[in-house]
Each structure stands twice: as C-alpha cells, then as structure tokens.
PDB file of C-alpha atoms in Angstrom:
ATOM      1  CA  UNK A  53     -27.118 -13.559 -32.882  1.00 35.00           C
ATOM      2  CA  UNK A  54     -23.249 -14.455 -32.161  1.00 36.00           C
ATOM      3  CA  UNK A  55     -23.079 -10.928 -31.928  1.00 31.00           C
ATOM      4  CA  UNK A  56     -25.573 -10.308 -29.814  1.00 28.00           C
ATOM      5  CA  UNK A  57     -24.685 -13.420 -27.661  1.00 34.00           C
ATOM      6  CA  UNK A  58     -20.896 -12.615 -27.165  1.00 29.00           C
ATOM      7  CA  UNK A  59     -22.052  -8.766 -26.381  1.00 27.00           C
ATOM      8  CA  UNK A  60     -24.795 -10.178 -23.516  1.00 33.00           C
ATOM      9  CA  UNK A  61     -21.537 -12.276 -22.082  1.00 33.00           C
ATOM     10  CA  UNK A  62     -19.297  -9.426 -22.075  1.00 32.00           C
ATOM     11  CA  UNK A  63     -22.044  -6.851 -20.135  1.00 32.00           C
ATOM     12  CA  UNK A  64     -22.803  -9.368 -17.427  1.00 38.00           C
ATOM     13  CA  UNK A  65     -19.853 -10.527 -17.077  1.00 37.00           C
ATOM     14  CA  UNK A  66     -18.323  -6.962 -16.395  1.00 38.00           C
ATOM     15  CA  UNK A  67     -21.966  -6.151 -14.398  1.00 40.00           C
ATOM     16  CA  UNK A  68     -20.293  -8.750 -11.937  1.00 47.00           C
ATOM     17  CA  UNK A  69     -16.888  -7.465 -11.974  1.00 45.00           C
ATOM     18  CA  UNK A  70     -18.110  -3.967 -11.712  1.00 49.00           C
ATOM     19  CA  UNK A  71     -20.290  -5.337  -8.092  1.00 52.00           C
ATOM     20  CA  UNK A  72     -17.268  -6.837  -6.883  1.00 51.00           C
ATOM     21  CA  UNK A  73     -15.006  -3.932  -7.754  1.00 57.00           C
ATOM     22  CA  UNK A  74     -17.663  -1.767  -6.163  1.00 69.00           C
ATOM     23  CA  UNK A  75     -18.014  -3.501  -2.965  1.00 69.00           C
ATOM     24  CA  UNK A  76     -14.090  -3.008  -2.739  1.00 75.00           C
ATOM     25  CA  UNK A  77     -14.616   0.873  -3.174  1.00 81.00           C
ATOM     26  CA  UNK A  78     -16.906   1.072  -0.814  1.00 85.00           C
ATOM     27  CA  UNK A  79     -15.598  -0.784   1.817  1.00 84.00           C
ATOM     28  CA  UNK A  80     -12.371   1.328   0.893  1.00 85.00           C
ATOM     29  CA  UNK A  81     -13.738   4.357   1.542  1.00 89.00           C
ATOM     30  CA  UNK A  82     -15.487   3.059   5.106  1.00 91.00           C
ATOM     31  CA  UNK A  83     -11.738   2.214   5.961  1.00 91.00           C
ATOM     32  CA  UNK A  84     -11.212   5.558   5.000  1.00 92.00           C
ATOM     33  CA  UNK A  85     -13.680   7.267   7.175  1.00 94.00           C
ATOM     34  CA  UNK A  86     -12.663   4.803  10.271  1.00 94.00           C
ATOM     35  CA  UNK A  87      -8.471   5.757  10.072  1.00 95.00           C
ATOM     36  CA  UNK A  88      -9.367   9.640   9.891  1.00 96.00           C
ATOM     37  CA  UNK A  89     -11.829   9.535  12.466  1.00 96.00           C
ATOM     38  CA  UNK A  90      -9.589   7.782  14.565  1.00 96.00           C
ATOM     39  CA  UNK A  91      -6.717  10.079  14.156  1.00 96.00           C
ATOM     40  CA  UNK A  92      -9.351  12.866  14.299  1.00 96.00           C
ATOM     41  CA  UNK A  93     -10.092  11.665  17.919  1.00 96.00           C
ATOM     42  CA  UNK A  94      -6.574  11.972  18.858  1.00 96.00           C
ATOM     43  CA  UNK A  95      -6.319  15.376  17.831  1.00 97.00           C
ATOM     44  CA  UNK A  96      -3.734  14.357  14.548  1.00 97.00           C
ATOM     45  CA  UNK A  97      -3.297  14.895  11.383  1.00 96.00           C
ATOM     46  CA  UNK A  98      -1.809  12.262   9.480  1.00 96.00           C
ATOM     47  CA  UNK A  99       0.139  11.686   6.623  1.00 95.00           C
ATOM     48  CA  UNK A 100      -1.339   9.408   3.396  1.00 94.00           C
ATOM     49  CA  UNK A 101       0.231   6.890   2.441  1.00 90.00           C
ATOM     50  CA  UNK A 102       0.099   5.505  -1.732  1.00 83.00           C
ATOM     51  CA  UNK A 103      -1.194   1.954  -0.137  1.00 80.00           C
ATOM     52  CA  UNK A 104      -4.520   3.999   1.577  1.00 87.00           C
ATOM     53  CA  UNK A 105      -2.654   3.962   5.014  1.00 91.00           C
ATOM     54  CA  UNK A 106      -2.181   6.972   7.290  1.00 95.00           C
ATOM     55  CA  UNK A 107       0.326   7.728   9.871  1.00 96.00           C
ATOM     56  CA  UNK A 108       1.309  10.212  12.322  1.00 97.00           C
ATOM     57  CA  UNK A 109       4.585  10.791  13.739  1.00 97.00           C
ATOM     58  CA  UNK A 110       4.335  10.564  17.603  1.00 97.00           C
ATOM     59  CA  UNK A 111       8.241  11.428  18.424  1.00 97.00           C
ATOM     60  CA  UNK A 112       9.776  13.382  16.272  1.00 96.00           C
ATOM     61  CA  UNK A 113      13.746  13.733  15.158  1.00 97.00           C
ATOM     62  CA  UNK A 114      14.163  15.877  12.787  1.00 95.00           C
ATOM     63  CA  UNK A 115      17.764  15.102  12.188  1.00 96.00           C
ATOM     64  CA  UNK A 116      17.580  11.301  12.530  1.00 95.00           C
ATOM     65  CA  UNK A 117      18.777   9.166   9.442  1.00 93.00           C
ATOM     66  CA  UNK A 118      16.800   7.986   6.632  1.00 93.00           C
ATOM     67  CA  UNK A 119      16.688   4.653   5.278  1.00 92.00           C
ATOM     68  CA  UNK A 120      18.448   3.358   2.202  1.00 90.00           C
ATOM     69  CA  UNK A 121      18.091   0.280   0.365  1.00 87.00           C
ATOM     70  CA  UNK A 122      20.222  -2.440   2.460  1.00 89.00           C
ATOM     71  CA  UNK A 123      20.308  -0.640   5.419  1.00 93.00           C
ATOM     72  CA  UNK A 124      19.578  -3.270   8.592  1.00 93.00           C
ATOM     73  CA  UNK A 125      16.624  -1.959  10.222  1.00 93.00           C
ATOM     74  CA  UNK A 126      15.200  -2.729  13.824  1.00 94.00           C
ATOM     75  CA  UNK A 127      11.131  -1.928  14.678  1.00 94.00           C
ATOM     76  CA  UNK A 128       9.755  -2.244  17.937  1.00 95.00           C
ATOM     77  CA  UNK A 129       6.126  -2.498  16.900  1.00 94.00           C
ATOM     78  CA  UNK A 130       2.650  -3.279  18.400  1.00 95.00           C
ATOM     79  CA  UNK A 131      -0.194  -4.729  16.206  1.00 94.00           C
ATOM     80  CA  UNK A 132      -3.828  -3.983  17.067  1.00 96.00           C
ATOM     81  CA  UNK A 133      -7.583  -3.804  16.038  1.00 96.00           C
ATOM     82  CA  UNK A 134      -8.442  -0.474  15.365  1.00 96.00           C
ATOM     83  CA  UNK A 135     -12.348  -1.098  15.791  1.00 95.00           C
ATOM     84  CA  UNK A 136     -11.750  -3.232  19.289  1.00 96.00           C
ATOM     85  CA  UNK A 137      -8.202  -2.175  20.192  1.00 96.00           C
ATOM     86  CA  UNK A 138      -7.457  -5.995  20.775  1.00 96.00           C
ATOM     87  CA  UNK A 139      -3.168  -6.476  20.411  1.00 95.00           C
ATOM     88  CA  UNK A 140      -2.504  -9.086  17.596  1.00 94.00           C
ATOM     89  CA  UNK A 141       0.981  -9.054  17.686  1.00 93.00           C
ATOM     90  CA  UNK A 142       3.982  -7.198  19.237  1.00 95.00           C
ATOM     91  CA  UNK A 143       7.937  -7.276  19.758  1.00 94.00           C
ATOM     92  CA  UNK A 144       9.054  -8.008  23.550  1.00 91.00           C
ATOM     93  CA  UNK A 145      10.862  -4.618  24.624  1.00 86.00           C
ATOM     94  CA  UNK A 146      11.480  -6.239  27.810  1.00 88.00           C
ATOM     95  CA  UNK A 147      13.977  -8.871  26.670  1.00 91.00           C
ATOM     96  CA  UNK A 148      15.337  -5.624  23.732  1.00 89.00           C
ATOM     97  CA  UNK A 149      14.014  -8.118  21.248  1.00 92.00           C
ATOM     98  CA  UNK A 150      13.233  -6.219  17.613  1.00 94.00           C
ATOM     99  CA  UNK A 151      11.853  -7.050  14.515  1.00 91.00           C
ATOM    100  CA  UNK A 152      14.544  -7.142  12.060  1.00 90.00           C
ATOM    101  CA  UNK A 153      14.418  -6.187   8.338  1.00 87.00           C
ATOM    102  CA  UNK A 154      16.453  -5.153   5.856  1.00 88.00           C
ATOM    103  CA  UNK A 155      15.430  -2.073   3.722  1.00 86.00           C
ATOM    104  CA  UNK A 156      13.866  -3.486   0.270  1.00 75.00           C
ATOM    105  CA  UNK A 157      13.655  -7.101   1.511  1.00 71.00           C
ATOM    106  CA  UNK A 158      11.224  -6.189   4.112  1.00 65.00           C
ATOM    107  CA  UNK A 159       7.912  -6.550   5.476  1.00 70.00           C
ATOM    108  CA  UNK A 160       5.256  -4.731   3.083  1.00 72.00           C
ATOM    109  CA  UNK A 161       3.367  -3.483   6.159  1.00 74.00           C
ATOM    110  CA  UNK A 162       6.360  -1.436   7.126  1.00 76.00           C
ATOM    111  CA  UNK A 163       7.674  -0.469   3.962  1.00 77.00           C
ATOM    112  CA  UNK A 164       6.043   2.264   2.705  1.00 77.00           C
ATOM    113  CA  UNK A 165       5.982   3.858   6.095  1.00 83.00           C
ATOM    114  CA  UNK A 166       9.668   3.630   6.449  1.00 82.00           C
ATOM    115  CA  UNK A 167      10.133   5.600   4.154  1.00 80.00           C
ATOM    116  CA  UNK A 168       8.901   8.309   5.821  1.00 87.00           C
ATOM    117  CA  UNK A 169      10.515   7.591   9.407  1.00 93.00           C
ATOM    118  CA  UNK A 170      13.383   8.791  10.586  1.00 95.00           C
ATOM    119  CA  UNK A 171      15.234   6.866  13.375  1.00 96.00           C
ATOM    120  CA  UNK A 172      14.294   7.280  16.443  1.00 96.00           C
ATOM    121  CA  UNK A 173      11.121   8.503  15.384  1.00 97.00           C
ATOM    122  CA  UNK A 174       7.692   7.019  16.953  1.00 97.00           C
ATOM    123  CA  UNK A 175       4.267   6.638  14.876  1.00 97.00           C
ATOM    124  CA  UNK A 176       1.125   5.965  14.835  1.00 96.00           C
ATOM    125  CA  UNK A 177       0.513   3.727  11.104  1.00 94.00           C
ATOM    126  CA  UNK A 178      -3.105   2.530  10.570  1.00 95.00           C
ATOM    127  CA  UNK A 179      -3.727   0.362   7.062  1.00 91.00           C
ATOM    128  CA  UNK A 180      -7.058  -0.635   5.439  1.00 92.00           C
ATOM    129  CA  UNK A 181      -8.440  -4.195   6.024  1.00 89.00           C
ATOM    130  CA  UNK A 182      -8.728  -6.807   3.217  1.00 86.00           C
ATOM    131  CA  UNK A 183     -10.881  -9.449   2.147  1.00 84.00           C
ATOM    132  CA  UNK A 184      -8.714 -11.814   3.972  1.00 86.00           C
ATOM    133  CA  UNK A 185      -9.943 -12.205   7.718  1.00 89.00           C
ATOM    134  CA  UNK A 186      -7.576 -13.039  10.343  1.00 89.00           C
ATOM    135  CA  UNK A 187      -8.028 -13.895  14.005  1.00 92.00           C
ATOM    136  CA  UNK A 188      -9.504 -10.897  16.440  1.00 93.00           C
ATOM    137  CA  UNK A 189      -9.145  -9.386  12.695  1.00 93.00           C
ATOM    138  CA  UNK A 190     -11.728  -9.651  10.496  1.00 93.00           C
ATOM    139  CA  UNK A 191     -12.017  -9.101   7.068  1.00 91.00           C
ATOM    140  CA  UNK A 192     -12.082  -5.308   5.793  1.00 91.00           C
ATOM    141  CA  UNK A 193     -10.780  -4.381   9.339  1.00 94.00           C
ATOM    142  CA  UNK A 194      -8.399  -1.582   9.618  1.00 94.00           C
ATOM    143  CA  UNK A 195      -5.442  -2.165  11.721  1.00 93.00           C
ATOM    144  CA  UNK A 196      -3.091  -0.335  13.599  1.00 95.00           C
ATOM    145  CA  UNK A 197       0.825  -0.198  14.300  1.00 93.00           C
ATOM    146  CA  UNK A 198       2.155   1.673  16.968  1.00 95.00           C
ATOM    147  CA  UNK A 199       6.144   1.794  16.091  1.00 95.00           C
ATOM    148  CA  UNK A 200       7.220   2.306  19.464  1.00 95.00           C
ATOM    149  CA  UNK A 201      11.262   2.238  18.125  1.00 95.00           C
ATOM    150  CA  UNK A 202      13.234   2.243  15.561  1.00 95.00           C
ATOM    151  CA  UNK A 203      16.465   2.058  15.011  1.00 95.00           C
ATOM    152  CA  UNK A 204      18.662   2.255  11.509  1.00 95.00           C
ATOM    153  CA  UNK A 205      22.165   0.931  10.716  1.00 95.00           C
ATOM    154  CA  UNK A 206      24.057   1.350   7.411  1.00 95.00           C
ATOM    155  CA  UNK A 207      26.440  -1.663   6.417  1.00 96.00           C
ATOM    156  CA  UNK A 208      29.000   0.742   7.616  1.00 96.00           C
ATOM    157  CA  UNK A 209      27.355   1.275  10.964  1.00 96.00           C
ATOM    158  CA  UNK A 210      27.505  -2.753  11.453  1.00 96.00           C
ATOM    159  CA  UNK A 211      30.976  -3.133  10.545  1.00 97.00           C
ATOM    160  CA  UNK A 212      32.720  -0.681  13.016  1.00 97.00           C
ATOM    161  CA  UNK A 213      30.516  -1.813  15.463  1.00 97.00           C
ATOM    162  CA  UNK A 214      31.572  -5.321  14.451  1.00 97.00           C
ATOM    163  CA  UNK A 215      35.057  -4.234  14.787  1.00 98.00           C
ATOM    164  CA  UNK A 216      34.550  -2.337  17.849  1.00 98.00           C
ATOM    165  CA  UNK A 217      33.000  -5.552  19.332  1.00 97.00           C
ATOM    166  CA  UNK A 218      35.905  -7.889  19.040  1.00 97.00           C
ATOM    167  CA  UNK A 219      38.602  -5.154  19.773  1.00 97.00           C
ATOM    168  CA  UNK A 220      40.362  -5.424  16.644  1.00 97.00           C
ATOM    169  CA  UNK A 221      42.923  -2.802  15.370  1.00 97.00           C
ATOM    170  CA  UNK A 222      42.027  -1.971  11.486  1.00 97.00           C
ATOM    171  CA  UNK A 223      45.395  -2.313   9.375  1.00 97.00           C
ATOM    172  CA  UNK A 224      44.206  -0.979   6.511  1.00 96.00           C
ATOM    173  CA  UNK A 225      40.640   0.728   5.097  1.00 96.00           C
ATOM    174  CA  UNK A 226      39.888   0.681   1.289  1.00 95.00           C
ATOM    175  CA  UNK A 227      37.790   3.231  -0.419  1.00 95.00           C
ATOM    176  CA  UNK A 228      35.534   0.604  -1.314  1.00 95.00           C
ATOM    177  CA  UNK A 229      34.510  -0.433   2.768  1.00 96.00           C
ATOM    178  CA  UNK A 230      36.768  -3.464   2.952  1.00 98.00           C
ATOM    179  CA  UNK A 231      38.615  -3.385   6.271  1.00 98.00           C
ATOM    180  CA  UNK A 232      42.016  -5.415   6.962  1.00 98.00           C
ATOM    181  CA  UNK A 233      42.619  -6.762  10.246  1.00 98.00           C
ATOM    182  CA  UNK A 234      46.164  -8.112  10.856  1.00 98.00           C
ATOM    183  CA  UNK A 235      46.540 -10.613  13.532  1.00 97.00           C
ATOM    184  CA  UNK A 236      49.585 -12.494  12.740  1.00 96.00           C
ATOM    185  CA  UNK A 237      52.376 -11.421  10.155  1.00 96.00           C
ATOM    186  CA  UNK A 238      53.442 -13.672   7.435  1.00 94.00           C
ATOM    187  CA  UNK A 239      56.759 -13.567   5.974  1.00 94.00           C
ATOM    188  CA  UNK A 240      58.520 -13.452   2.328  1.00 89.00           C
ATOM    189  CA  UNK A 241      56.803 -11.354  -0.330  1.00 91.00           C
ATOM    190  CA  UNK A 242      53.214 -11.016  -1.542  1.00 91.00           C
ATOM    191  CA  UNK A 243      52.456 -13.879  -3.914  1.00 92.00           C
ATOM    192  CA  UNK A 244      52.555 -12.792  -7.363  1.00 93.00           C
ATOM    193  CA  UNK A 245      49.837 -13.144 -10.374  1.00 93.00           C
ATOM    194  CA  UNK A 246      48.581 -16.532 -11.365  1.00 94.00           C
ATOM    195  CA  UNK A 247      50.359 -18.050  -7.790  1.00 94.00           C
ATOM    196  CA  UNK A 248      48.381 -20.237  -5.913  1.00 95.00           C
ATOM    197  CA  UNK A 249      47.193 -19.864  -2.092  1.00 95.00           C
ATOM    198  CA  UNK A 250      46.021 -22.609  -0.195  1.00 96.00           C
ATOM    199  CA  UNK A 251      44.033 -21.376   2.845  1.00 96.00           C
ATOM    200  CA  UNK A 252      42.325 -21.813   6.038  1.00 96.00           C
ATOM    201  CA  UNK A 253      39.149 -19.564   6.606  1.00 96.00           C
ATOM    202  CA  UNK A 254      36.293 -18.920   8.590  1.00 97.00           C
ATOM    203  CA  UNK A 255      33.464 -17.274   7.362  1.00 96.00           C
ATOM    204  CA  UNK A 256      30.854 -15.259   9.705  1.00 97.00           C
ATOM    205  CA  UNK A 257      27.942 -12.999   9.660  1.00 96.00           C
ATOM    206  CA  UNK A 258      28.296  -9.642  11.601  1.00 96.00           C
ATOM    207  CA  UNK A 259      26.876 -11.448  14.188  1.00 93.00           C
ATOM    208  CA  UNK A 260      29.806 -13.485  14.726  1.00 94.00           C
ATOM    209  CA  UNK A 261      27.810 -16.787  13.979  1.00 95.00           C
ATOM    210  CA  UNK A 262      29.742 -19.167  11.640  1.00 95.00           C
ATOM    211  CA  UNK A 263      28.489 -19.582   7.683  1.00 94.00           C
ATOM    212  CA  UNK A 264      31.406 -21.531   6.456  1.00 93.00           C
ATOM    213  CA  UNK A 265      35.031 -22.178   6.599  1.00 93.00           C
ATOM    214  CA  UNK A 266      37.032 -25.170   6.714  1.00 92.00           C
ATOM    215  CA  UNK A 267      39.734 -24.446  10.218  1.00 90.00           C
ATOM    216  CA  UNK A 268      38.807 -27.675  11.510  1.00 86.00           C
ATOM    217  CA  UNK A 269      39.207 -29.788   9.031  1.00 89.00           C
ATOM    218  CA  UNK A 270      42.073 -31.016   7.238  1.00 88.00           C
ATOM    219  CA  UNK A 271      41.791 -29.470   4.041  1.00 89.00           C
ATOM    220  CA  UNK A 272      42.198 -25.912   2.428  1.00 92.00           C
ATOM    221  CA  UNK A 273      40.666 -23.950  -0.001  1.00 93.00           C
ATOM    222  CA  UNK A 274      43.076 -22.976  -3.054  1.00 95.00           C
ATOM    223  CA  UNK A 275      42.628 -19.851  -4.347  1.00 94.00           C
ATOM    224  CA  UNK A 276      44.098 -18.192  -7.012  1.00 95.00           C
ATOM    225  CA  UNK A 277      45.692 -14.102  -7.420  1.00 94.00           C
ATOM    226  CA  UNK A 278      44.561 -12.829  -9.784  1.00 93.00           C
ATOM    227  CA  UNK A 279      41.584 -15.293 -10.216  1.00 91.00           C
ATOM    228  CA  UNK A 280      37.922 -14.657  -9.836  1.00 89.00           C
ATOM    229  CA  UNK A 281      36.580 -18.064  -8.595  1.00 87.00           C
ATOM    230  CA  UNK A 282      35.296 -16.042  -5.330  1.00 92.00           C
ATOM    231  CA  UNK A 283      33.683 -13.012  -4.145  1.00 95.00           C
ATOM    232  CA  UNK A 284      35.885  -9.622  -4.522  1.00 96.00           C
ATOM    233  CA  UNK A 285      35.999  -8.633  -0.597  1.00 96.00           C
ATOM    234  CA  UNK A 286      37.799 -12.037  -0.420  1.00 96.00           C
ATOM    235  CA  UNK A 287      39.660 -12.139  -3.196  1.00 95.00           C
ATOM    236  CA  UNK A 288      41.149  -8.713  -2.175  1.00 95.00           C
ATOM    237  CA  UNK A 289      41.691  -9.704   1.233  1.00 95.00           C
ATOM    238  CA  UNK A 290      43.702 -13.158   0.108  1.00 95.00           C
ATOM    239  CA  UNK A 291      45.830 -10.941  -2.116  1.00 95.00           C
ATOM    240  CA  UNK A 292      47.152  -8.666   0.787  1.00 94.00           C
ATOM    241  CA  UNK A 293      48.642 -11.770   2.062  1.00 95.00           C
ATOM    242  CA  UNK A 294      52.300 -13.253   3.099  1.00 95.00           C
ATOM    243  CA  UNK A 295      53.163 -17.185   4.038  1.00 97.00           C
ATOM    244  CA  UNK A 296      51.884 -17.809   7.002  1.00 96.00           C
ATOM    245  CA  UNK A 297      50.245 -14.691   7.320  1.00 97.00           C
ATOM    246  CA  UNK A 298      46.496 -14.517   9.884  1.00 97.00           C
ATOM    247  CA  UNK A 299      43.788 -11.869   9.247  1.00 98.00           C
ATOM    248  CA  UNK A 300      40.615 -10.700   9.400  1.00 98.00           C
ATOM    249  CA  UNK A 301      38.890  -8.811   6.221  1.00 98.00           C
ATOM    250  CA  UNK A 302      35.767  -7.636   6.964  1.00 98.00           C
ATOM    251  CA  UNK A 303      33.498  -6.036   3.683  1.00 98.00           C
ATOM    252  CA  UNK A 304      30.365  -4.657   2.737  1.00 97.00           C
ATOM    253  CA  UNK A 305      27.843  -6.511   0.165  1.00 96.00           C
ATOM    254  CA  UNK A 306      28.657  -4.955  -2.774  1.00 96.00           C
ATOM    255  CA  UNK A 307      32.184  -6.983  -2.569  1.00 97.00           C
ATOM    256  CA  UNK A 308      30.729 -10.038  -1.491  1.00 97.00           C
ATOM    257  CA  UNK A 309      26.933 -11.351  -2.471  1.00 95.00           C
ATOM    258  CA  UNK A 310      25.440  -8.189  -3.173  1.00 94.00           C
ATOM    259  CA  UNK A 311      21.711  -7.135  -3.036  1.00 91.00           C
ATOM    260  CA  UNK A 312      20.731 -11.209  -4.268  1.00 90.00           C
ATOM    261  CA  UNK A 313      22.656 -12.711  -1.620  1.00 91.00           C
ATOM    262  CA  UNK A 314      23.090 -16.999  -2.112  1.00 91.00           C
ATOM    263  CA  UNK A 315      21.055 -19.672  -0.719  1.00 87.00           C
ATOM    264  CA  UNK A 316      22.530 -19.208   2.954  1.00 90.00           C
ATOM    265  CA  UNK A 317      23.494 -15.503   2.789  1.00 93.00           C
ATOM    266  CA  UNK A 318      20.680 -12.815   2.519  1.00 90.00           C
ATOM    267  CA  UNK A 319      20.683 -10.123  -0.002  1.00 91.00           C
ATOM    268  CA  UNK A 320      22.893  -7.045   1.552  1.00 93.00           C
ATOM    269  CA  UNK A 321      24.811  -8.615   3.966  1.00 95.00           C
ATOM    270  CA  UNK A 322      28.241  -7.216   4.880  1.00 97.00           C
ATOM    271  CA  UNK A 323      30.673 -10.516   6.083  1.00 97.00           C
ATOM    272  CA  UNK A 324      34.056 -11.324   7.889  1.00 98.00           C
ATOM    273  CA  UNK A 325      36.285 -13.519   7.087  1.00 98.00           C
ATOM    274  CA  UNK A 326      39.341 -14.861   9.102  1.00 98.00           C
ATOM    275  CA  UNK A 327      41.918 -16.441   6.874  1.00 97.00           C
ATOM    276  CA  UNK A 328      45.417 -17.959   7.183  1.00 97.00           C
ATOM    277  CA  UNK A 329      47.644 -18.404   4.629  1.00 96.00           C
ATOM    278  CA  UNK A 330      48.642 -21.711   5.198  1.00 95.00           C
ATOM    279  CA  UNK A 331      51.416 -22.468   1.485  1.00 93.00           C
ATOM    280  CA  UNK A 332      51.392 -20.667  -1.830  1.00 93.00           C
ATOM    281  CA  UNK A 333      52.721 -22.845  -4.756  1.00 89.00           C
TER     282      UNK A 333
END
C-alpha cells in the first residue's frame, strides 16, 4: 500500500506539472504563430532567436562593428504591444538621450539580439509574453522593440574620444591601453623601488564626473613603487613620475577594476586619473 500510495502521489503530482507545463507550450506556440504572422504581414523574414524571439534587420551595415564583452553600448529603442500596438516605453531621440548598457552586464531583452546587430543597424525584435502581466501588457503578450539606433564603442573608442575631448597631448601609449598625459614636468630622477610617493589625485569616469581623489583636502595618498596596494593602470602611471611632476593616465579595465568593477565603479569601466606628485621619501 506505501507503494501504491507514494506511486498515486508521484502520477498526480506530475499530472499537474505536466497541465501547467502544457499550458506554457501552448501558449508558446500561440506566441509563435502571432510574431511570424506579424512579420509575415510586413513582408519579412526574421531571424530566431534561442529565447523564442524573432527579429528582422530593418537597416542594414554590413561592415558595422560587432559587440564584445565590455564594449559601452547605446540603443535607441521603442517598446510596444504587438496585439494593440500601444508604446510602453521608449528613449527620447529628441533630447539624443540613449539607453546605455554595457555588453554582458546588460538588459536581457537586448542581449541576445545584440549579438546579432551590427552598429548602426535598425531592427525589428519581437519576444514571447510571460506569465507575468504588465500594464497595456498582459500576461502571455508578445512584445515588440523597434531599435531605431545603435551605436557601439570599445574601451578604446571612449578613451581617445576622452582624450580628444579635453585636448590633451598623449606623452606616451603602452601596449597594454594605458595612456600618459604630461601636464607639468617634475624634476630629479624617477623614484626608485620600495621609495615612497605621497600624492594628490583625482579620480574620474570617462565622463569626466569625479569618483574620488583627495586635491582638496589636506592630505595625500602614499603609495609605494614597486607596491601593489592599488590598481595596475595607477600604479604604472605613479611610477612614470618625477617630484613635483602633474599628469593624467588614462587606462582601460583590465588595469584598473576589471569585468567585477567595486561598489562605486561598474564592471568594465576604463578611468582617468590626474595625479601630482607632491614628495617621495
């Protein structure tokens, strides 16, 4: 009878399962029917996507550049029912306002189709609905996303257009991306291993916006040569430096936080850094 009774469990249990996992497959493959018939009304035929999506490339550019992981990335994008055509969301082209990801830390809904997209490319994406409703969305509701632009920059890309920006002169470029900027010349020699620098900074985004640094204030920061207590693009850049000595080092994330980022600093994120060496002991 345990037998029996643990067998009777198990079969209605998975009966259940099985309705709900069948109501998902069918839905599915109404979602299914909708997106091609749509596309099949505009004369296209789209692309699958592994999620169930389909797309169709509306502008092409054949030699536009592919996205890799920690490239920025910058959508102009319009949300919509596909069953009443009502706009859920959208970007403001108006006021050149895009959506900004980064490749790998992105949105999920763009993901897999950026994969496919070349900049400067336009498509047509439309997804399956969920369970989840959402307003002018209900549930099991395909949706569409018209990507109206899209533009791609490498961490390269941002920092000689961060350079280009401010009008600096590049003293020096290292294999590795790091870029010194000399704006002041120091004097005596390069301090030697195990010396210690004691130094005024300012740390920004590519933006220019401020993270850190401690120029108005009183104190300095004492690094070591040699020493590993911060991030390599700044450690190299330190270590380039005379007495009294002002520059700018500006370096990709793979010297500085890499693809984890900190608390305040995003995975990928190239940085500058102006620094002055203010004593070495």
């Amino acid at each position: 009878m345990k037998v029996f009774g643990f067998l009777f469990i198990a079969l209605f249990t998975f009966s259940c399962l099985s309705d709900i996992a069948l109501e998902d497959e069918v839905r599915a493959k109404e979602n299914q029917t909708q997106i091609l018939a749509y596309f099949a009304g505009q004369n296209q035929s789209p692309s699958a996507l592994a999620d169930g999506g389909y797309y169709f490339v509306t502008k092409s550019n054949p030699s536009g550049e592919l996205a890799t992981k920690g490239d920025s990335l910058y959508v102009h994008y319009e949300f919509s029912n596909l069953a009443t055509g009502k706009v859920l969301d959208s970007t403001n082209r108006a006021t050149n306002s895009p959506y900004f990801l980064r490749y790998g830390n992105g949105n999920p809904v763009f993901v897999s189709l950026l994969t496919a997209l070349r900049e400067g490319e336009q498509a047509t994406l439309v997804i399956p609905g969920t369970a989840q409703a959402f307003p002018d969305l209900p549930a099991y509701t395909p949706m569409k996303v018209k990507i109206k632009s899209y533009v791609v920059r490498t961490q390269d890309d941002l920092i000689r257009e961060y350079i280009t920006r401010n009008g600096y002169t590049v003293t020096d470029t290292q294999t590795d991306g790091l870029r010194y900027i000399r704006l002041q010349a120091g004097t005596g020699d390069i301090p030697a291993q195990g010396k210690v620098v004691k130094i005024k900074y300012t740390g920004r985004f590519l933006s220019s916006k401020a993270f850190d640094g401690n120029m108005a204030r009183t104190d300095s920061l004492s690094v070591t040569i040699g020493g590993t207590q911060t991030v390599p693009g700044f450690q190299m850049g330190i270590e380039k430096m005379r007495l009294g000595e002002k520059a700018v080092i500006v370096f990709p994330s793979a010297l500085g936080y890499g693809a984890n980022g900190n608390s305040s600093i995003p995975g990928y994120t190239p940085l500058s850094f102006e620094i002055y060496v203010a004593k070495i002991e």
